[in-house]
CSV table of C-alpha atoms in Angstrom, one decimal:
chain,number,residue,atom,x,y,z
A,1,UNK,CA,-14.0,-12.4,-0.8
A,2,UNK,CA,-17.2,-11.6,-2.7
A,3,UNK,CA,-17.9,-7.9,-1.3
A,4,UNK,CA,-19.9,-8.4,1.4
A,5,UNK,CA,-20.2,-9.1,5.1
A,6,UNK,CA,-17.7,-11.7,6.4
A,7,UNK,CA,-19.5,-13.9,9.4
A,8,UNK,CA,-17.0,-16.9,8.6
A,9,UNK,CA,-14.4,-18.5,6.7
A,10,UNK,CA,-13.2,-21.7,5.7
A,11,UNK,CA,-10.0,-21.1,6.6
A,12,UNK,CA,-8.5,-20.6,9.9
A,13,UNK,CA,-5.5,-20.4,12.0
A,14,UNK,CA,-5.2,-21.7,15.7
A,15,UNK,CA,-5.3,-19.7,18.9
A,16,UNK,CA,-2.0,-19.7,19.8
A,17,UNK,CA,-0.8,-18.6,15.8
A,18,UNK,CA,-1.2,-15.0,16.7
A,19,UNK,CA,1.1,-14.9,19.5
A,20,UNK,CA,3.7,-17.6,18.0
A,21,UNK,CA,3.9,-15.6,14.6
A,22,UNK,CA,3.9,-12.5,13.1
A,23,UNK,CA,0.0,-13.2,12.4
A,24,UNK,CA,-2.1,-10.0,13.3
A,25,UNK,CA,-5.7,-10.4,14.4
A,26,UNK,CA,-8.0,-7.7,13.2
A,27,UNK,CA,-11.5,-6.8,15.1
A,28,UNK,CA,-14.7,-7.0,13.6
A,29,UNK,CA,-15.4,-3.6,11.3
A,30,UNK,CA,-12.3,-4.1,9.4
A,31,UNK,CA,-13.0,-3.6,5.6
A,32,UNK,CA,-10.8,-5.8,3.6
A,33,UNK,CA,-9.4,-5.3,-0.1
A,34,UNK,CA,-7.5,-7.6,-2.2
A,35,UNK,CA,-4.4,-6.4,-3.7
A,36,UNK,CA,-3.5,-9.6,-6.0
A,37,UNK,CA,-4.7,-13.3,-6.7
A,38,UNK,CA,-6.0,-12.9,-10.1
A,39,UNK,CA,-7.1,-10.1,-12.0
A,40,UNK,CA,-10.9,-10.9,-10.9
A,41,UNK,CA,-10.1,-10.7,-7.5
A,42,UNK,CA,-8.4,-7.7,-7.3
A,43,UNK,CA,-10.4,-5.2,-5.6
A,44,UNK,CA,-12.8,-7.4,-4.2
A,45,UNK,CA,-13.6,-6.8,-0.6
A,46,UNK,CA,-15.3,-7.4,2.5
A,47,UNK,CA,-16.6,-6.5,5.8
A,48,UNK,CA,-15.2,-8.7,9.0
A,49,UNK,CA,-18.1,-9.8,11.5
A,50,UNK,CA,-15.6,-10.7,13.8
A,51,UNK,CA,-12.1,-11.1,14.9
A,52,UNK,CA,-10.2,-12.6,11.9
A,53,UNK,CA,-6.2,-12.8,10.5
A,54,UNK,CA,-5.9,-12.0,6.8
A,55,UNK,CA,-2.9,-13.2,4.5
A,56,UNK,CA,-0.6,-10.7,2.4
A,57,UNK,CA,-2.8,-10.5,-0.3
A,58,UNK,CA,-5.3,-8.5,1.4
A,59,UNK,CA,-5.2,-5.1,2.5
A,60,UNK,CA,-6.7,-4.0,5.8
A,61,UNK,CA,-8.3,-0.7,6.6
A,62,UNK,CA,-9.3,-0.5,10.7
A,63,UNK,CA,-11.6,3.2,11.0
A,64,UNK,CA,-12.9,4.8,13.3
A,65,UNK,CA,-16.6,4.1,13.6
A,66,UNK,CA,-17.3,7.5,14.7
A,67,UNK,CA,-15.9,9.4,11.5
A,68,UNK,CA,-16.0,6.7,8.8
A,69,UNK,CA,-18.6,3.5,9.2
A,70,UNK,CA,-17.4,0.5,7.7
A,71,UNK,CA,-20.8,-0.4,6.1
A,72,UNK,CA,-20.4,2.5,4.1
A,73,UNK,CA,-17.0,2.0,3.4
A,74,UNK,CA,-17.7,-1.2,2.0
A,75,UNK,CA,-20.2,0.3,-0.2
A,76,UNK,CA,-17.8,3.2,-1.5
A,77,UNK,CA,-15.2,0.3,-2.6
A,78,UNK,CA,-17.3,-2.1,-4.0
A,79,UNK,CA,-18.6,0.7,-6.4
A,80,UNK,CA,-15.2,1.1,-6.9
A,81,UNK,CA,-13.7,-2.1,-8.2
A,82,UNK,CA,-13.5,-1.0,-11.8
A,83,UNK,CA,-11.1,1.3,-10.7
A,84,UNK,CA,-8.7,-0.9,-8.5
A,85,UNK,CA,-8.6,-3.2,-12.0
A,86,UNK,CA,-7.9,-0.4,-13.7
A,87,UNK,CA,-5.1,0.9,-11.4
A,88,UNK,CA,-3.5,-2.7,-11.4
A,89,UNK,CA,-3.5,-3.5,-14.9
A,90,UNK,CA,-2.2,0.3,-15.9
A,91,UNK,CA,1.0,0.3,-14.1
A,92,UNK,CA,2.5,-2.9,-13.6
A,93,UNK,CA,3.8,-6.2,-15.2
A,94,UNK,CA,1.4,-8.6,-12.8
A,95,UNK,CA,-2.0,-7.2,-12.1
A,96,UNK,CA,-1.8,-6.1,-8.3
A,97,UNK,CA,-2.9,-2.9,-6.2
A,98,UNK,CA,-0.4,-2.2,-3.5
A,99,UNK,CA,-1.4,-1.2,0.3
A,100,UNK,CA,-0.4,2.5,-0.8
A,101,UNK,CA,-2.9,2.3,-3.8
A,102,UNK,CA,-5.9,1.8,-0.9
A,103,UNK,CA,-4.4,4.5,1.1
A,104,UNK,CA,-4.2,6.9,-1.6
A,105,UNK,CA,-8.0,6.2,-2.5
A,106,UNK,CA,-9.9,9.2,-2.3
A,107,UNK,CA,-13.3,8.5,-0.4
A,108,UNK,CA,-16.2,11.7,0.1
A,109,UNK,CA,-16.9,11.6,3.6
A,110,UNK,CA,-20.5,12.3,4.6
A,111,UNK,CA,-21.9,13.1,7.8
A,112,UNK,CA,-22.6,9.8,9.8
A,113,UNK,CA,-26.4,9.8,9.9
A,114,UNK,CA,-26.0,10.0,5.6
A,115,UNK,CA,-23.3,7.1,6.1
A,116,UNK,CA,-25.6,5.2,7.7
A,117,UNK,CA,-28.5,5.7,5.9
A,118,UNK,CA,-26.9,4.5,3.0
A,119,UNK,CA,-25.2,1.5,3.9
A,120,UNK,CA,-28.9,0.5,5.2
A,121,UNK,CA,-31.0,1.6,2.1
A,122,UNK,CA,-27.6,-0.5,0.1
A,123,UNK,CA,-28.3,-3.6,2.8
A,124,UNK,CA,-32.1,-3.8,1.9
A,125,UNK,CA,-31.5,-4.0,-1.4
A,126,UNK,CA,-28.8,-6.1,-1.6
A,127,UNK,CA,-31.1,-8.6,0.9
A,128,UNK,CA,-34.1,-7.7,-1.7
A,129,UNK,CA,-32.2,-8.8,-4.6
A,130,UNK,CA,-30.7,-11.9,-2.7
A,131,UNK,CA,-34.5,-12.7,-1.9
A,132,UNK,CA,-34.8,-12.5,-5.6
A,133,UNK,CA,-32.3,-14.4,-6.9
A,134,UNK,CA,-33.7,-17.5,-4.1
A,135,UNK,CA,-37.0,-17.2,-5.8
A,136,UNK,CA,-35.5,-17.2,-9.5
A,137,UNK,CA,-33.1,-20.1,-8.6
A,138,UNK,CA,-36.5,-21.6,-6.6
A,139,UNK,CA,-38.6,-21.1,-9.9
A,140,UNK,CA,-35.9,-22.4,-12.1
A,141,UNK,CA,-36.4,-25.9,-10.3
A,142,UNK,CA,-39.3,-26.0,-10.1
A,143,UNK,CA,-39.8,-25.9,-13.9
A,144,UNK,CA,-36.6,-28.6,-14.3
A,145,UNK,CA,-38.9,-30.9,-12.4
A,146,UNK,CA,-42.1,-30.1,-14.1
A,147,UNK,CA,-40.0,-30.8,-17.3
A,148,UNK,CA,-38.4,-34.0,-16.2
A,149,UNK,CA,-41.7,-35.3,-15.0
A,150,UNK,CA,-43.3,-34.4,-18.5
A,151,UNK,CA,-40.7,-36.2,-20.0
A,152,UNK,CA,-41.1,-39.6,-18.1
A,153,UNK,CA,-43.5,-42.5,-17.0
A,154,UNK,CA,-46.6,-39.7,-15.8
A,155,UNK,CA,-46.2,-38.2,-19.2
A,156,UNK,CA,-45.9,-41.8,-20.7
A,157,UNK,CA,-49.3,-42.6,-18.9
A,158,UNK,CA,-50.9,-39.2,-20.1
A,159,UNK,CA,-50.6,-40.2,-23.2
A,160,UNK,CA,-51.4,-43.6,-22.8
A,161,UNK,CA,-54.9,-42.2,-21.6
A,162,UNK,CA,-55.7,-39.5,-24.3
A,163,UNK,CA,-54.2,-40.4,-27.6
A,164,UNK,CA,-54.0,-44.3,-27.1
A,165,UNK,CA,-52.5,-44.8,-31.0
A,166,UNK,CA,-49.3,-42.2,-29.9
A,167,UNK,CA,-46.8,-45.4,-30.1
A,168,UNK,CA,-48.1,-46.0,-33.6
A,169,UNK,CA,-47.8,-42.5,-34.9
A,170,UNK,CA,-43.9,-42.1,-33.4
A,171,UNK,CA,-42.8,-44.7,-35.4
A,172,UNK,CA,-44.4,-42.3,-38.6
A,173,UNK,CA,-41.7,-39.0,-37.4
A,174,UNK,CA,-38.9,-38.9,-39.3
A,175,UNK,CA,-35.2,-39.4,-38.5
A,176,UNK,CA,-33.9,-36.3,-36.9
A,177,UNK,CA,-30.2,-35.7,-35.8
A,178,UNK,CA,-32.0,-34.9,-32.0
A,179,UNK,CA,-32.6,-38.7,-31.9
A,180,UNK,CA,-33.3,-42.1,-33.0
A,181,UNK,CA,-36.6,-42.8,-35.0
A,182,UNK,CA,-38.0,-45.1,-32.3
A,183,UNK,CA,-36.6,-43.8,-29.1
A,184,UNK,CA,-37.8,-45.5,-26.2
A,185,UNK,CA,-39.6,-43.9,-23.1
């Protein structure tokens, strides 16, 4: 889980696997927090999108959406994961948080317009910074390229045109422990 919406999984079961098994299938607005599977993923959660089964490692909280919505709820315990590592590596021999442990979690209920308001001011951020992070990751290539182009045949050529004695003075740099004397382009 990586705190934040769930719209799909990699994972799934077949149709017929909740009614063969003990399986349970939970609606979309359940928040989901993980109890155990490494100390980095405990606390983690998310928000289903729709209908999904969850394993034994996760902890699932179904509320009502007229007291408690589960946007907001997601926000409360992602702020939160700090404390879920700190409960799990406090108290016992294997890092875990137990089903009681997110029961026992104290949450400060607003009213619901507030609840709402700030899971959408949270959601438009979060998609700001995501928007963000595309254009750093975007920029980031984008100057890869321009340095891998620099460093090949169109820079070769560059040079070729405007200092035409460049091979000559190479061979003059010293030996360096970044590379050969002569290196060839």
């Amino acid at each position: 889980m990586h705190c934040a919406e769930i719209e799909d999984t990699d994972e799934r079961v077949t149709p017929a696997a909740p009614e063969e098994t003990s399986l349970r299938l939970y609606p979309a607005g359940t928040v989901l927090v993980a109890m155990y599977g490494g100390f980095n993923q405990i606390g983690r959660t998310g928000l289903l999108r729709k209908p999904a089964a969850v394993n034994q490692a996760i902890s699932a909280i179904q509320v009502s959406p007229t007291k408690l919505w589960p946007d907001y709820l997601l926000a409360v315990l992602n702020l939160s994961v700090h404390h879920w590592k700190w409960v799990a590596s406090s108290s016992r021999k294997d890092p875990n948080i137990t089903a009681a442990d997110v029961r026992g979690f104290p949450i400060a209920i607003p009213p619901m317009n507030e609840q709402r308001a700030i899971a959408a001011a949270l959601r438009d951020i979060a998609g700001l910074t995501g928007s963000l992070d595309a254009l750093i990751a975007k920029k980031r290539d984008l100057k890869q390229a321009a340095m891998q182009q620099l460093l090949t045949d169109q820079f070769t050529k560059l040079l070729d045109a405007h200092l035409p004695d460049w091979r000559e003075r190479r061979k003059e740099l010293q030996q360096s422990t970044l590379g050969a004397e002569e290196w060839s382009l």
